[in-house]
C-alpha atoms as one frame of an Amber mdcrd trajectory, in Angstrom:
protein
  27.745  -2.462  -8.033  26.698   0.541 -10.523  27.691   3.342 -10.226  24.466
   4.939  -9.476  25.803   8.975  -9.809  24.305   8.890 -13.605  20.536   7.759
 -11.561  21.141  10.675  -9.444  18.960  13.561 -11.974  15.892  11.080 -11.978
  15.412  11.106  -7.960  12.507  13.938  -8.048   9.221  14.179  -6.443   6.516
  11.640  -7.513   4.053   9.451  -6.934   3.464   5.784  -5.634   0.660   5.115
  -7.519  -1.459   2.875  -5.411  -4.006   4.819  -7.345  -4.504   6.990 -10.457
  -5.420   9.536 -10.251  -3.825  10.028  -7.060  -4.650  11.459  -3.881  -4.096
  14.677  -4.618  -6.945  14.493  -7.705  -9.429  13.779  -4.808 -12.029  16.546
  -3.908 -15.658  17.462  -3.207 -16.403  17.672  -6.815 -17.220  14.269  -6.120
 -20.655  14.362  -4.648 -22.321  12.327  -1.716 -25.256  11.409  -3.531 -23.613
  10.238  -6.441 -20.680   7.714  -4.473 -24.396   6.213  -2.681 -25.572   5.403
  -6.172 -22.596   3.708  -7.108 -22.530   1.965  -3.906 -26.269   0.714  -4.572
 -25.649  -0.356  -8.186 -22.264  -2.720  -7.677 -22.526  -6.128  -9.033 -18.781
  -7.105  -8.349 -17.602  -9.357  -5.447 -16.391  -7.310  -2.399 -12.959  -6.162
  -0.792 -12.942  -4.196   2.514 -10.464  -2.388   3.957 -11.003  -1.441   7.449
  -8.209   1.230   9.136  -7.335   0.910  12.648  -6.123   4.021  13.451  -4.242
   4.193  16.958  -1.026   3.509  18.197   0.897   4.054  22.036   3.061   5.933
  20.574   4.624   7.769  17.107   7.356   6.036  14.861   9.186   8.971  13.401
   9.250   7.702   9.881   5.505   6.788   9.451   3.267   8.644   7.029   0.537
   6.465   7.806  -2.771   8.246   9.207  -2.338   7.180  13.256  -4.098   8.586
  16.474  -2.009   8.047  19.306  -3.561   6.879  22.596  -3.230   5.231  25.844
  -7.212   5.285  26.483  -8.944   2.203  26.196 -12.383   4.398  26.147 -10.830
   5.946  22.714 -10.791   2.552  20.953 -13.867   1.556  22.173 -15.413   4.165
  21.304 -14.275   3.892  17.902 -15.780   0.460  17.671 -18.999   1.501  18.372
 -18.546   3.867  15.408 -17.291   1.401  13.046 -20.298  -0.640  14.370 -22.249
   2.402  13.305 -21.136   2.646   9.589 -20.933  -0.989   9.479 -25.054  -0.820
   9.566 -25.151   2.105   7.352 -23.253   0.319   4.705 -25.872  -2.990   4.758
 -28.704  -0.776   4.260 -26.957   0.575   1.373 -24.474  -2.121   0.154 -25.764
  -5.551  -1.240 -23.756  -7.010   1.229 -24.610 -10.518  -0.146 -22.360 -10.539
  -2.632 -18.885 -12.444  -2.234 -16.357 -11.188  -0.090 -12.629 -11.851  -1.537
 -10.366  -9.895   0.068 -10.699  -8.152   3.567  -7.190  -6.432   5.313  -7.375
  -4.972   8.778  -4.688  -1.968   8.347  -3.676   0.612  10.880  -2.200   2.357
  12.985  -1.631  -1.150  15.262  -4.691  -3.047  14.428  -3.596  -5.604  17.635
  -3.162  -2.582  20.006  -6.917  -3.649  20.625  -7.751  -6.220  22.799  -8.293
  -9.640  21.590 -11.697  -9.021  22.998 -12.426  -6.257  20.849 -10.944  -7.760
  17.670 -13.354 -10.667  18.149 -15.974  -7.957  18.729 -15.339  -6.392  15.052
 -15.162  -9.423  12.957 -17.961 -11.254  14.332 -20.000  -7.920  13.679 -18.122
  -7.671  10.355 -19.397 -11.713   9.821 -22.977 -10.702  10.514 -23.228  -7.955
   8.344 -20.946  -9.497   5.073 -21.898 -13.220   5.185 -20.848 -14.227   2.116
 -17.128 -14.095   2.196 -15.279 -16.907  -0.288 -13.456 -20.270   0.897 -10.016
 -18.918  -0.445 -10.747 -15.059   0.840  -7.353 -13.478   1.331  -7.831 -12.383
   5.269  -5.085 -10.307   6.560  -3.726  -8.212   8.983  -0.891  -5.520  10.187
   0.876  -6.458  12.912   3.406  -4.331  15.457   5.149  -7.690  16.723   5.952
  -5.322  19.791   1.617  -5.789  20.122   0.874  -9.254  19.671  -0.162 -11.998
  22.338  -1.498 -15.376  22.189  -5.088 -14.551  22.520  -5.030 -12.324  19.725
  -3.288 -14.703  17.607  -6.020 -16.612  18.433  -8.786 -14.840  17.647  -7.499
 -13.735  14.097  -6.664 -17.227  12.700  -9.518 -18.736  14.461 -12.111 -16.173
  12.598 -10.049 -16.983   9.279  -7.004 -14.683   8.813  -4.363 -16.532   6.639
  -2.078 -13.341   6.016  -0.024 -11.530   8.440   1.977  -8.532   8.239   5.084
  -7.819  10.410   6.191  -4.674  10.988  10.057  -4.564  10.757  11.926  -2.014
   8.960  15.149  -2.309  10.711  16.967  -4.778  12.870  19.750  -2.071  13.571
  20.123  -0.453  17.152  21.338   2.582  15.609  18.422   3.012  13.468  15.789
   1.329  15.908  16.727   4.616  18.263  16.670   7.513  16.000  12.968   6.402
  14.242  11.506   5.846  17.768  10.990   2.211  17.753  12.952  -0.517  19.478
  12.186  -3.808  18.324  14.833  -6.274  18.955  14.863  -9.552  16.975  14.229
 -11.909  19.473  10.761  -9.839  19.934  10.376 -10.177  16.301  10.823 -13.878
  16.470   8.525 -14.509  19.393   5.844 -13.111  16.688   6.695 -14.907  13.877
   6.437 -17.787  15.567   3.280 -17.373  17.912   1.650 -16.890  14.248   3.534
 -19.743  12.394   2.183 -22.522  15.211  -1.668 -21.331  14.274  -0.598 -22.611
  11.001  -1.043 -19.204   9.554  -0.924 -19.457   5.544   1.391 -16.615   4.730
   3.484 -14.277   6.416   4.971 -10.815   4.919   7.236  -8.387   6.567   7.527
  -4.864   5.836  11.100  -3.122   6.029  11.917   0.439   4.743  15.423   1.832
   3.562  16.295   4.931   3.086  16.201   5.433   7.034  18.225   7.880   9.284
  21.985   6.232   9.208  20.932   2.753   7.304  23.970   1.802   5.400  24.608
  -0.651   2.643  26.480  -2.811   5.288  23.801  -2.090   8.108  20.825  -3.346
   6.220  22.452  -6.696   4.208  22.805  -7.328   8.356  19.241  -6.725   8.547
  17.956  -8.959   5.281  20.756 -11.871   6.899  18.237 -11.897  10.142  15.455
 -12.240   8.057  16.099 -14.966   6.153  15.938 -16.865   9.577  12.944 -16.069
   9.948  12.260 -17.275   6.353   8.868 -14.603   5.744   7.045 -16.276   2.712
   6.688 -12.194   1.397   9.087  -9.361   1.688   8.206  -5.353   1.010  11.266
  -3.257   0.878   9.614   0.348   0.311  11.527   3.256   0.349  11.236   5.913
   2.697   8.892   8.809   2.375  10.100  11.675   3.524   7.696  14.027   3.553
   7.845  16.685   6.824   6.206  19.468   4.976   2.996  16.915   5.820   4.148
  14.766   8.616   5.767  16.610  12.019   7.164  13.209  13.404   9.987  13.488
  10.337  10.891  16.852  11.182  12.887  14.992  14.262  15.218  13.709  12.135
  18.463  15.629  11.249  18.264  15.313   7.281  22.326  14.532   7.321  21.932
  11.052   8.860  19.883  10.394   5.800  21.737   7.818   3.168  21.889   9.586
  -0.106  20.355   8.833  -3.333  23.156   6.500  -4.267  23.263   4.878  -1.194
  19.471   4.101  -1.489  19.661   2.134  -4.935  22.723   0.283  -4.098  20.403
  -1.110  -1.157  17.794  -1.924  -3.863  20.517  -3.500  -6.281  21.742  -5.490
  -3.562  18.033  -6.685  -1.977  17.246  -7.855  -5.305  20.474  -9.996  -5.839
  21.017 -11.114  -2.536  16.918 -12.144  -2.288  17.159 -13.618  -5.731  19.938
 -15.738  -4.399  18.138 -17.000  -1.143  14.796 -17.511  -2.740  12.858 -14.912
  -3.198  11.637 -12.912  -6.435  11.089  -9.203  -6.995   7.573  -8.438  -7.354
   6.477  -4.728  -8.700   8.750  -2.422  -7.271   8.972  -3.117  -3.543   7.864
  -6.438  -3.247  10.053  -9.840  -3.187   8.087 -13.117  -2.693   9.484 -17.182
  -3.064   8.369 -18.890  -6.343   5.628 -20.622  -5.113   3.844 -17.886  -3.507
   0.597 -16.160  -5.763   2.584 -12.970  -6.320   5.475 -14.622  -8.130   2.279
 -16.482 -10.126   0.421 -13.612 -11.453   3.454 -11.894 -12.544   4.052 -14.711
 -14.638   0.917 -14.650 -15.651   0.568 -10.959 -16.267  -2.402 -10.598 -13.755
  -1.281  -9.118 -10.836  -2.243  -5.820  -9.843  -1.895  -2.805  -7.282  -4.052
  -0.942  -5.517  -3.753   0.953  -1.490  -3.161  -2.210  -0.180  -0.085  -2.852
  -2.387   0.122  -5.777  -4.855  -2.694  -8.157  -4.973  -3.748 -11.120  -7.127
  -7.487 -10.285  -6.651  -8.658  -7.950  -9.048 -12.288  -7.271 -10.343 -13.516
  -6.911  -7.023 -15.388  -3.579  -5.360 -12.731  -1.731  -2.424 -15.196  -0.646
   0.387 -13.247   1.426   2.928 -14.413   1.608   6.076 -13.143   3.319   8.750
 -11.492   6.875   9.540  -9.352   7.985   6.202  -9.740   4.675   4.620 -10.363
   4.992   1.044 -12.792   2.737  -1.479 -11.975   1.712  -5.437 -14.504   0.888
  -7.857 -14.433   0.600 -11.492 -14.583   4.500 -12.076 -13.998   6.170  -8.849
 -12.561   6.658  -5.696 -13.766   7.213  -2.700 -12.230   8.454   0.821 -13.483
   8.613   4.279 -13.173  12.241   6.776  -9.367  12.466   8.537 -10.380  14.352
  11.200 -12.234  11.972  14.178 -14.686  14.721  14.885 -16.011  15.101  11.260
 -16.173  11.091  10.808 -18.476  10.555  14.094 -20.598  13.442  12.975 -21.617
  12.333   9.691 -22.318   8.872  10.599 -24.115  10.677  14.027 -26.409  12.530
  11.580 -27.211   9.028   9.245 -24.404   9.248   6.372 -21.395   7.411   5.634
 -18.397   9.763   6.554 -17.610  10.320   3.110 -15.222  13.423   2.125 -13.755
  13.275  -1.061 -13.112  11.186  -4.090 -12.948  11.386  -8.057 -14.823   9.957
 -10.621 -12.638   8.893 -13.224 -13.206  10.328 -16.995 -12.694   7.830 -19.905
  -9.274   9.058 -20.457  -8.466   8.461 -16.773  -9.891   4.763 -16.991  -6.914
   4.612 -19.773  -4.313   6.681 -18.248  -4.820   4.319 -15.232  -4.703   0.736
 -16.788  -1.478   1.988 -18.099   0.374   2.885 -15.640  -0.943   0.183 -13.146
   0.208  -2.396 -16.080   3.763  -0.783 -15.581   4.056  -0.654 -11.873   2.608
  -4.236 -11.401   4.122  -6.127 -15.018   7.248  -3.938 -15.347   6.016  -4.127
 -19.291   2.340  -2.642 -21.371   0.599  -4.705 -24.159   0.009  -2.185 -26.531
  -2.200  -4.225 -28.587  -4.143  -5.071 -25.488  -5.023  -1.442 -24.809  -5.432
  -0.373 -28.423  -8.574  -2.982 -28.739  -9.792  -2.525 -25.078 -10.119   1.449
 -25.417 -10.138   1.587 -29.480  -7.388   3.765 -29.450  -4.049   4.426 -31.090
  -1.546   3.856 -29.278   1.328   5.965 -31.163  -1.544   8.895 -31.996  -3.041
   8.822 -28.173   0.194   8.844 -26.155   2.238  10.938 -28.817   3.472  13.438
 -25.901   3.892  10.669 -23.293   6.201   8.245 -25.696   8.385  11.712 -26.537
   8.574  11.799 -22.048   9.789   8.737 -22.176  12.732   9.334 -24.679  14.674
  10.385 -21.542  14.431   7.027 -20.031  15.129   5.129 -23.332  18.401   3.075
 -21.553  15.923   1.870 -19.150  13.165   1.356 -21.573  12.226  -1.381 -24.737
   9.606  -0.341 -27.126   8.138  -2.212 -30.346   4.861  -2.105 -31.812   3.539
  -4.755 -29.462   4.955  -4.103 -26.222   6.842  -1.982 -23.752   9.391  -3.584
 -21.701  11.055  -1.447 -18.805  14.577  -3.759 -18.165  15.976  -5.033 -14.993
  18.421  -1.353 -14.216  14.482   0.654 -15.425  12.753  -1.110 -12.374  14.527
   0.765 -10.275  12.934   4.180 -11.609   9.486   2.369 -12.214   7.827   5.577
 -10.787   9.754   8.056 -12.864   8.396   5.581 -15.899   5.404   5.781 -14.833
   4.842   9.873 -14.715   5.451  10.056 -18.205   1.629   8.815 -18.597   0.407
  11.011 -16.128  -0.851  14.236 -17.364  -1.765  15.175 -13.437   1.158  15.278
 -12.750   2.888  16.980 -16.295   0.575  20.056 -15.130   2.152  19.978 -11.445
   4.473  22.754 -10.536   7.920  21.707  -9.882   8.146  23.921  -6.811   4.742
  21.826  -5.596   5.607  19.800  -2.331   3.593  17.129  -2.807   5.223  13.442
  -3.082   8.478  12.398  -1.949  11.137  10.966  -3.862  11.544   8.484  -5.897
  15.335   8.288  -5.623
C-alpha cells in the first residue's frame, strides 16, 4: 500500500462531472420557449431517462432526489402525471426517431407494483415506437423490492440491464446508514433476475461509509464475487448535509478518513483486477468482455447522469420529477418540488425549470474534461482540428493548474496521459479545465469531496 498522507492536500470540494457545466451552472436564463425549439428541431436517435422518485423509507447516505411514501394513491398518482408529460412530449418530440438507450432510475423504481410498471412501459411503447434491437434497457433495483412478477414484467417488455443496490454487506454499516440488506436477500435478487436470462447485471457499492474499514469492505467485494455481477460501481461517498438532512444522522467520527478511503480504491482496483474485472472511468470496474472494457479500448466511451455509457450521439430526454435532459448544446432539468411539476404539466407545459445552453467555449471545456473522466488521457490533436484551436495558446492557464498534479500527469504534444496513482484524483484533474469552478469561492459549500 501507499502511503496516501502526501494525497491528503488534494481531497477538496469538487465536482463529479456527469455534466459540464454542472448543476450548479443551471438557471432560468435558460428559457422555456427556447428548450421547446430545441426539442422540435432534434435529428439524433433518442435516450430517456425516466426518475422514479419514492421510496418506504430514507437511506441515510443517499443524495439522490427521493419522496418517501407508504401511499399507493401517491404513486399512482404520479403515473397519471408521467402519463401526462408523456403526451406532451409526442406532440412536441419526433418521437419516431430511434430509441437507444432508456434507464428507469429512482428512488426504488420496483417499489411500484408490477402492475404499474407494465402500465408505464406499455404507455412508454405507444408513445416511442421506434426503439433499436440492441437498445440498452435498464433499471435500478432495491433487491429488498423485487418479486417475481416484476422481474417479469421488466425482462418480458425488454430490459437487459439491472442495477443492484448494495453498498455494504457489513452489519455494522448496514445499521448506521438505515438499510439492512443481508446477503442472502441480495442473492435471492440476483438470481430471480439471472433465470430471466437477463443480459447484464451491475451492482452499486459506496465507500467512504460510517465505520467501513479497509478490512470490512475487502469482506464485502469477497461476497460479491459470488455473486459474479458482470459490472461493478464503487463511488465514493457524498457527503453533503449542508443539502441533504438524512447525513446529518451520522456522527462525522465514524467516518474513514481520507487515507482510509484511497487505500479502499487501491485495493478494489488490485483485488478486481485479479478476479476479473477492469477499472472503467473512475468508479466503474467491468470483466473484459463486457462493452465498457470495449470502448475504453477503443477510446469511445463516455459519461453522462447515468454514469458511463457506450452510446453516445444520442438526444437525453428526461422525464419525470428532477430528471434532467442532454443535447448537443444544453441541458435541461425538470421542477424538484411535486407541486410545481403537476402544475406546469396541469396548465399544458412540460415541467421544465432550469438548464444552460452551452457557449462555444463550454462545448470545448466539456469534450475535455469528459475525454479525461471517461479515457483517463486527451488527444490534443483531436481537439485542436475539431474546435480549430491551440491547444498550448487556449488552455495556457489550465496546463499552468495542472503543474501541481504533474506526478500524476504525462503531457507531450499529442496527448495527455493521467497514470495509474492520477486516476485516483481524476476529479481534481479534471477542475483544472473548469473555469466554473476556478471562479468558485473556496468557502462555497457546494460539492463534496473528492478525497
Amino acid at each position: 500500500m501507499k502511503d496516501y498522507k502526501a494525497y491528503v492536500k488534494y481531497s477538496k470540494a469538487g465536482p463529479r462531472y456527469t455534466s459540464y457545466p454542472t448543476a450548479v451552472e443551471f438557471s432560468p436564463k435558460f428559457k422555456y420557449e427556447e428548450y421547446i425549439q430545441i426539442l422540435k428541431e432534434q435529428s439524433r436517435n433518442l435516450s430517456l431517462y425516466f426518475h422514479l422518485p419514492f421510496c418506504r423509507s430514507a437511506c441515510y447516505f443517499c443524495g439522490c432526489n427521493v419522496i418517501y411514501t407508504a401511499k399507493e394513491e401517491s404513486k399512482e398518482r404520479y403515473l397519471d402525471y408521467l402519463f401526462k408529460e408523456l403526451n406532451l412530449l409526442d406532440k412536441i418530440l419526433d418521437t419516431k426517431r430511434e430509441v437507444v438507450q432508456m434507464h428507469f432510475g429512482g428512488g426504488t423504481p420496483t417499489f411500484f407494483s408490477a402492475k404499474q410498471l407494465e402500465r408505464l412501459i406499455l404507455k412508454i411503447k405507444d408513445i416511442f415506437r421506434n426503439f433499436s434491437e440492441d437498445a440498452e434497457i435498464s433499471c435500478e433495483i432495491d433487491p429488498r423490492f423485487l418479486n417475481d412478477a416484476q422481474a417479469d414484467v421488466l425482462t418480458q417488455n425488454g430490459f437487459n440491464r439491472i442495477s443492484f443496490g448494495v453498498q455494504d454487506f457489513d452489519e455494522r454499516v448496514q445499521k448506521e446508514i438505515h438499510r439492512i440488506q443481508p446477503f442472502e436477500l441480495t442473492k435471492e435478487a440476483v438470481d430471480r433476475v439471472r433465470k430471466r436470462k437477463i443480459k447484464s447485471l451491475n451492482m452499486d457499492l459506496i465507500y467512504g461509509l460510517p465505520y467501513q474499514s479497509l478490512e470490512s469492505f475487502s469482506q464485502t467485494l469477497e461476497k460479491i464475487l459470488l455473486l459474479n455481477p458482470d459490472r461493478l460501481a464503487i463511488f465514493n461517498y457524498a457527503h453533503v448535509p449542508w443539502l441533504k438532512k438524512n447525513m446529518r444522522k451520522f456522527d462525522e467520527k465514524t467516518l474513514p478518513t481520507p487515507e482510509v478511503k484511497l487505500q479502499i480504491l487501491e485495493f478494489c482496483e488490485k483485488f478486481l483486477s485479479q478476479n476479473g474485472y477492469k477499472m472503467i472511468g473512475m468508479d466503474h470496474f467491468a470483466k473484459e468482455n463486457d462493452e465498457l472494457f470495449k470502448a475504453l479500448q477503443n477510446n469511445t466511451l463516455h459519461r453522462n447522469f447515468q454514469g458511463y455509457t457506450t452510446k453516445d450521439g444520442a438526444d437525453l430526454i428526461g422525464i419525470g420529477l428532477t430528471s434532467i435532459g442532454e443535447g448537443i448544446g444544453h441541458y435541461a432539468q425538470n421542477f424538484k418540488d411535486m407541486s410545481s411539476y403537476e402544475k406546469a404539466i396541469d396548465e399544458g407545459f412540460l415541467p421544465f425549470e432550469r438548464g444552460v445552453l452551452l457557449s462555444e467555449e463550454d462545448k470545448i471545456r466539456k469534450e475535455v474534461i469528459m475525454s479525461l473522466m471517461a479515457n483517463f488521457k486527451l488527444d490534443i490533436k483531436k481537439i485542436e482540428k475539431k474546435f480549430n484551436l491551440k491547444f498550448e495558446e487556449y488552455f495556457k492557464q489550465d496546463l499552468e493548474d495542472l503543474k501541481e498534479y504533474k506526478d500524476f500527469v504525462s503531457k507531450d504534444e499529442n496527448f495527455i496521459k493521467v497514470n495509474e496513482t492520477g486516476v485516483l484524483l481524476i476529479r481534481n484533474i479534471a477542475m483544472c479545465f473548469d473555469t466554473y469552478f476556478r471562479n468558485i469561492s473556496e468557502d462555497k459549500k457546494v460539492f463534496s469531496k473528492t478525497v
